[in-house]
């Protein structure tokens, strides 16, 4: 069921902080994903590179 009296402009104003937080979280996830992809590509070009798991074991 939907609310009978919905004011979209008022709701946008009230939820501005939460929406900005969600947008920032999505942006940060995209930055981390891009960094991970770049790191994976770099590791793929270097066949002598050690596995990240090797650093944990030592």
mmCIF file of N, CA, C and O in Angstrom:
data_model
loop_
_atom_site.group_PDB
_atom_site.id
_atom_site.type_symbol
_atom_site.label_atom_id
_atom_site.label_comp_id
_atom_site.label_asym_id
_atom_site.label_seq_id
_atom_site.Cartn_x
_atom_site.Cartn_y
_atom_site.Cartn_z
ATOM 1 N N UNK A 1 0.838 -1.175 0.000
ATOM 2 C CA UNK A 1 0.000 0.000 0.000
ATOM 3 C C UNK A 1 0.885 1.240 0.000
ATOM 4 O O UNK A 1 1.915 1.273 0.656
ATOM 5 N N UNK A 2 0.479 2.241 -0.708
ATOM 6 C CA UNK A 2 1.247 3.470 -0.775
ATOM 7 C C UNK A 2 0.603 4.540 0.112
ATOM 8 O O UNK A 2 -0.566 4.466 0.456
ATOM 9 N N UNK A 3 1.412 5.530 0.453
ATOM 10 C CA UNK A 3 0.905 6.627 1.271
ATOM 11 C C UNK A 3 -0.079 7.453 0.449
ATOM 12 O O UNK A 3 0.113 7.669 -0.751
ATOM 13 N N UNK A 4 -1.112 7.914 1.088
ATOM 14 C CA UNK A 4 -2.139 8.666 0.364
ATOM 15 C C UNK A 4 -1.734 10.124 0.126
ATOM 16 O O UNK A 4 -2.223 10.751 -0.797
ATOM 17 N N UNK A 5 -0.849 10.670 0.958
ATOM 18 C CA UNK A 5 -0.480 12.069 0.836
ATOM 19 C C UNK A 5 1.041 12.163 0.732
ATOM 20 O O UNK A 5 1.736 12.369 1.720
ATOM 21 N N UNK A 6 1.569 12.041 -0.473
ATOM 22 C CA UNK A 6 3.015 12.038 -0.681
ATOM 23 C C UNK A 6 3.448 13.320 -1.371
ATOM 24 O O UNK A 6 2.951 13.654 -2.438
ATOM 25 N N UNK A 7 4.376 14.016 -0.750
ATOM 26 C CA UNK A 7 4.946 15.223 -1.326
ATOM 27 C C UNK A 7 6.397 14.883 -1.692
ATOM 28 O O UNK A 7 7.274 14.837 -0.838
ATOM 29 N N UNK A 8 6.657 14.651 -2.964
ATOM 30 C CA UNK A 8 7.961 14.192 -3.443
ATOM 31 C C UNK A 8 9.060 15.204 -3.125
ATOM 32 O O UNK A 8 10.146 14.835 -2.687
ATOM 33 N N UNK A 9 8.788 16.489 -3.315
ATOM 34 C CA UNK A 9 9.802 17.511 -3.060
ATOM 35 C C UNK A 9 10.195 17.538 -1.586
ATOM 36 O O UNK A 9 11.364 17.685 -1.241
ATOM 37 N N UNK A 10 9.233 17.399 -0.722
ATOM 38 C CA UNK A 10 9.505 17.397 0.716
ATOM 39 C C UNK A 10 10.327 16.161 1.095
ATOM 40 O O UNK A 10 11.256 16.236 1.904
ATOM 41 N N UNK A 11 10.011 15.019 0.498
ATOM 42 C CA UNK A 11 10.741 13.793 0.793
ATOM 43 C C UNK A 11 12.177 13.867 0.274
ATOM 44 O O UNK A 11 13.099 13.374 0.911
ATOM 45 N N UNK A 12 12.390 14.475 -0.896
ATOM 46 C CA UNK A 12 13.749 14.661 -1.426
ATOM 47 C C UNK A 12 14.574 15.478 -0.446
ATOM 48 O O UNK A 12 15.726 15.174 -0.185
ATOM 49 N N UNK A 13 13.978 16.522 0.069
ATOM 50 C CA UNK A 13 14.669 17.410 1.006
ATOM 51 C C UNK A 13 15.011 16.678 2.304
ATOM 52 O O UNK A 13 16.109 16.816 2.829
ATOM 53 N N UNK A 14 14.101 15.882 2.805
ATOM 54 C CA UNK A 14 14.313 15.159 4.061
ATOM 55 C C UNK A 14 15.345 14.045 3.941
ATOM 56 O O UNK A 14 16.001 13.709 4.915
ATOM 57 N N UNK A 15 15.474 13.457 2.786
ATOM 58 C CA UNK A 15 16.364 12.308 2.609
ATOM 59 C C UNK A 15 17.655 12.655 1.883
ATOM 60 O O UNK A 15 18.395 11.771 1.464
ATOM 61 N N UNK A 16 17.946 13.921 1.737
ATOM 62 C CA UNK A 16 19.138 14.367 1.004
ATOM 63 C C UNK A 16 20.417 13.768 1.585
ATOM 64 O O UNK A 16 21.274 13.282 0.859
ATOM 65 N N UNK A 17 20.565 13.758 2.895
ATOM 66 C CA UNK A 17 21.770 13.216 3.537
ATOM 67 C C UNK A 17 21.933 11.726 3.286
ATOM 68 O O UNK A 17 23.031 11.253 2.975
ATOM 69 N N UNK A 18 20.870 10.984 3.423
ATOM 70 C CA UNK A 18 20.935 9.541 3.202
ATOM 71 C C UNK A 18 21.251 9.221 1.741
ATOM 72 O O UNK A 18 22.063 8.331 1.455
ATOM 73 N N UNK A 19 20.641 9.953 0.834
ATOM 74 C CA UNK A 19 20.911 9.730 -0.584
ATOM 75 C C UNK A 19 22.343 10.090 -0.943
ATOM 76 O O UNK A 19 22.983 9.401 -1.749
ATOM 77 N N UNK A 20 22.867 11.146 -0.338
ATOM 78 C CA UNK A 20 24.271 11.519 -0.576
ATOM 79 C C UNK A 20 25.197 10.438 -0.035
ATOM 80 O O UNK A 20 26.209 10.102 -0.668
ATOM 81 N N UNK A 21 24.874 9.876 1.116
ATOM 82 C CA UNK A 21 25.673 8.793 1.685
ATOM 83 C C UNK A 21 25.681 7.564 0.800
ATOM 84 O O UNK A 21 26.719 6.922 0.600
ATOM 85 N N UNK A 22 24.532 7.222 0.261
ATOM 86 C CA UNK A 22 24.434 6.071 -0.644
ATOM 87 C C UNK A 22 25.238 6.335 -1.907
ATOM 88 O O UNK A 22 25.966 5.457 -2.389
ATOM 89 N N UNK A 23 25.134 7.549 -2.454
ATOM 90 C CA UNK A 23 25.889 7.892 -3.661
ATOM 91 C C UNK A 23 27.392 7.819 -3.397
ATOM 92 O O UNK A 23 28.155 7.303 -4.218
ATOM 93 N N UNK A 24 27.837 8.311 -2.235
ATOM 94 C CA UNK A 24 29.258 8.247 -1.891
ATOM 95 C C UNK A 24 29.717 6.799 -1.743
ATOM 96 O O UNK A 24 30.799 6.438 -2.207
ATOM 97 N N UNK A 25 28.905 5.960 -1.119
ATOM 98 C CA UNK A 25 29.262 4.554 -0.948
ATOM 99 C C UNK A 25 29.390 3.851 -2.303
ATOM 100 O O UNK A 25 30.314 3.054 -2.510
ATOM 101 N N UNK A 26 28.498 4.145 -3.220
ATOM 102 C CA UNK A 26 28.579 3.557 -4.556
ATOM 103 C C UNK A 26 29.813 4.050 -5.299
ATOM 104 O O UNK A 26 30.502 3.268 -5.975
ATOM 105 N N UNK A 27 30.129 5.340 -5.159
ATOM 106 C CA UNK A 27 31.325 5.898 -5.783
ATOM 107 C C UNK A 27 32.576 5.239 -5.206
ATOM 108 O O UNK A 27 33.476 4.844 -5.948
ATOM 109 N N UNK A 28 32.652 5.096 -3.891
ATOM 110 C CA UNK A 28 33.818 4.494 -3.246
ATOM 111 C C UNK A 28 33.963 3.030 -3.663
ATOM 112 O O UNK A 28 35.081 2.553 -3.883
ATOM 113 N N UNK A 29 32.859 2.308 -3.771
ATOM 114 C CA UNK A 29 32.911 0.915 -4.222
ATOM 115 C C UNK A 29 33.450 0.850 -5.651
ATOM 116 O O UNK A 29 34.239 -0.049 -5.977
ATOM 117 N N UNK A 30 33.061 1.788 -6.504
ATOM 118 C CA UNK A 30 33.557 1.816 -7.884
ATOM 119 C C UNK A 30 35.056 2.104 -7.918
ATOM 120 O O UNK A 30 35.797 1.498 -8.694
ATOM 121 N N UNK A 31 35.523 3.011 -7.046
ATOM 122 C CA UNK A 31 36.958 3.314 -6.974
ATOM 123 C C UNK A 31 37.736 2.088 -6.521
ATOM 124 O O UNK A 31 38.772 1.739 -7.106
ATOM 125 N N UNK A 32 37.258 1.415 -5.489
ATOM 126 C CA UNK A 32 37.937 0.212 -5.006
ATOM 127 C C UNK A 32 37.937 -0.895 -6.061
ATOM 128 O O UNK A 32 38.937 -1.601 -6.234
ATOM 129 N N UNK A 33 36.832 -1.052 -6.763
ATOM 130 C CA UNK A 33 36.748 -2.074 -7.810
ATOM 131 C C UNK A 33 37.719 -1.763 -8.943
ATOM 132 O O UNK A 33 38.404 -2.662 -9.439
ATOM 133 N N UNK A 34 37.800 -0.496 -9.350
ATOM 134 C CA UNK A 34 38.732 -0.109 -10.411
ATOM 135 C C UNK A 34 40.170 -0.358 -9.965
ATOM 136 O O UNK A 34 40.989 -0.872 -10.739
ATOM 137 N N UNK A 35 40.483 -0.023 -8.725
ATOM 138 C CA UNK A 35 41.813 -0.283 -8.196
ATOM 139 C C UNK A 35 42.130 -1.764 -8.169
ATOM 140 O O UNK A 35 43.249 -2.188 -8.497
ATOM 141 N N UNK A 36 41.174 -2.564 -7.790
ATOM 142 C CA UNK A 36 41.357 -4.016 -7.767
ATOM 143 C C UNK A 36 41.603 -4.548 -9.175
ATOM 144 O O UNK A 36 42.484 -5.387 -9.387
ATOM 145 N N UNK A 37 40.847 -4.059 -10.140
ATOM 146 C CA UNK A 37 41.029 -4.510 -11.520
ATOM 147 C C UNK A 37 42.408 -4.115 -12.055
ATOM 148 O O UNK A 37 43.061 -4.898 -12.754
ATOM 149 N N UNK A 38 42.859 -2.917 -11.722
ATOM 150 C CA UNK A 38 44.190 -2.479 -12.149
ATOM 151 C C UNK A 38 45.252 -3.349 -11.496
ATOM 152 O O UNK A 38 46.206 -3.776 -12.143
ATOM 153 N N UNK A 39 45.095 -3.643 -10.215
ATOM 154 C CA UNK A 39 46.056 -4.488 -9.504
ATOM 155 C C UNK A 39 46.087 -5.903 -10.099
ATOM 156 O O UNK A 39 47.154 -6.470 -10.293
ATOM 157 N N UNK A 40 44.923 -6.454 -10.418
ATOM 158 C CA UNK A 40 44.851 -7.786 -11.021
ATOM 159 C C UNK A 40 45.537 -7.788 -12.382
ATOM 160 O O UNK A 40 46.279 -8.716 -12.718
ATOM 161 N N UNK A 41 45.316 -6.742 -13.178
ATOM 162 C CA UNK A 41 45.950 -6.662 -14.496
ATOM 163 C C UNK A 41 47.465 -6.567 -14.347
ATOM 164 O O UNK A 41 48.215 -7.196 -15.105
ATOM 165 N N UNK A 42 47.936 -5.814 -13.376
ATOM 166 C CA UNK A 42 49.375 -5.696 -13.142
ATOM 167 C C UNK A 42 49.959 -7.038 -12.725
ATOM 168 O O UNK A 42 51.017 -7.439 -13.193
ATOM 169 N N UNK A 43 49.281 -7.735 -11.845
ATOM 170 C CA UNK A 43 49.760 -9.043 -11.391
ATOM 171 C C UNK A 43 49.749 -10.057 -12.528
ATOM 172 O O UNK A 43 50.593 -10.940 -12.578
ATOM 173 N N UNK A 44 48.807 -9.940 -13.442
ATOM 174 C CA UNK A 44 48.721 -10.860 -14.573
ATOM 175 C C UNK A 44 49.867 -10.684 -15.554
ATOM 176 O O UNK A 44 50.278 -11.623 -16.226
ATOM 177 N N UNK A 45 50.422 -9.462 -15.624
ATOM 178 C CA UNK A 45 51.544 -9.197 -16.525
ATOM 179 C C UNK A 45 52.879 -9.635 -15.945
ATOM 180 O O UNK A 45 53.889 -9.630 -16.631
ATOM 181 N N UNK A 46 52.908 -9.980 -14.685
ATOM 182 C CA UNK A 46 54.143 -10.341 -14.004
ATOM 183 C C UNK A 46 54.045 -11.794 -13.535
ATOM 184 O O UNK A 46 53.587 -12.059 -12.421
ATOM 185 N N UNK A 47 54.492 -12.751 -14.343
ATOM 186 C CA UNK A 47 54.312 -14.159 -13.971
ATOM 187 C C UNK A 47 55.119 -14.584 -12.748
ATOM 188 O O UNK A 47 54.828 -15.598 -12.143
ATOM 189 N N UNK A 48 56.120 -13.811 -12.350
ATOM 190 C CA UNK A 48 56.907 -14.181 -11.172
ATOM 191 C C UNK A 48 56.343 -13.583 -9.887
ATOM 192 O O UNK A 48 56.908 -13.788 -8.816
ATOM 193 N N UNK A 49 55.256 -12.856 -9.971
ATOM 194 C CA UNK A 49 54.670 -12.241 -8.786
ATOM 195 C C UNK A 49 54.146 -13.323 -7.846
ATOM 196 O O UNK A 49 53.630 -14.353 -8.283
ATOM 197 N N UNK A 50 54.284 -13.063 -6.552
ATOM 198 C CA UNK A 50 53.797 -14.023 -5.567
ATOM 199 C C UNK A 50 52.315 -13.800 -5.308
ATOM 200 O O UNK A 50 51.798 -12.701 -5.471
ATOM 201 N N UNK A 51 51.684 -14.844 -4.869
ATOM 202 C CA UNK A 51 50.274 -14.769 -4.517
ATOM 203 C C UNK A 51 50.099 -13.928 -3.250
ATOM 204 O O UNK A 51 50.947 -13.966 -2.368
ATOM 205 N N UNK A 52 49.002 -13.168 -3.149
ATOM 206 C CA UNK A 52 48.762 -12.422 -1.911
ATOM 207 C C UNK A 52 48.681 -13.339 -0.696
ATOM 208 O O UNK A 52 49.002 -12.941 0.407
ATOM 209 N N UNK A 53 48.287 -14.594 -0.892
ATOM 210 C CA UNK A 53 48.219 -15.535 0.212
ATOM 211 C C UNK A 53 49.607 -15.849 0.757
ATOM 212 O O UNK A 53 49.769 -16.169 1.929
ATOM 213 N N UNK A 54 50.627 -15.743 -0.070
ATOM 214 C CA UNK A 54 51.994 -16.008 0.394
ATOM 215 C C UNK A 54 52.433 -14.974 1.404
ATOM 216 O O UNK A 54 53.205 -15.279 2.317
ATOM 217 N N UNK A 55 51.950 -13.748 1.300
ATOM 218 C CA UNK A 55 52.307 -12.715 2.258
ATOM 219 C C UNK A 55 51.647 -12.956 3.620
ATOM 220 O O UNK A 55 52.194 -12.621 4.647
ATOM 221 N N UNK A 56 50.476 -13.559 3.601
ATOM 222 C CA UNK A 56 49.768 -13.830 4.852
ATOM 223 C C UNK A 56 50.455 -14.953 5.619
ATOM 224 O O UNK A 56 50.558 -14.906 6.843
ATOM 225 N N UNK A 57 50.957 -15.959 4.909
ATOM 226 C CA UNK A 57 51.566 -17.118 5.543
ATOM 227 C C UNK A 57 52.887 -16.749 6.191
ATOM 228 O O UNK A 57 53.218 -17.241 7.269
ATOM 229 N N UNK A 58 53.648 -15.860 5.590
ATOM 230 C CA UNK A 58 54.984 -15.527 6.116
ATOM 231 C C UNK A 58 54.921 -14.739 7.364
ATOM 232 O O UNK A 58 54.275 -14.191 7.967
#
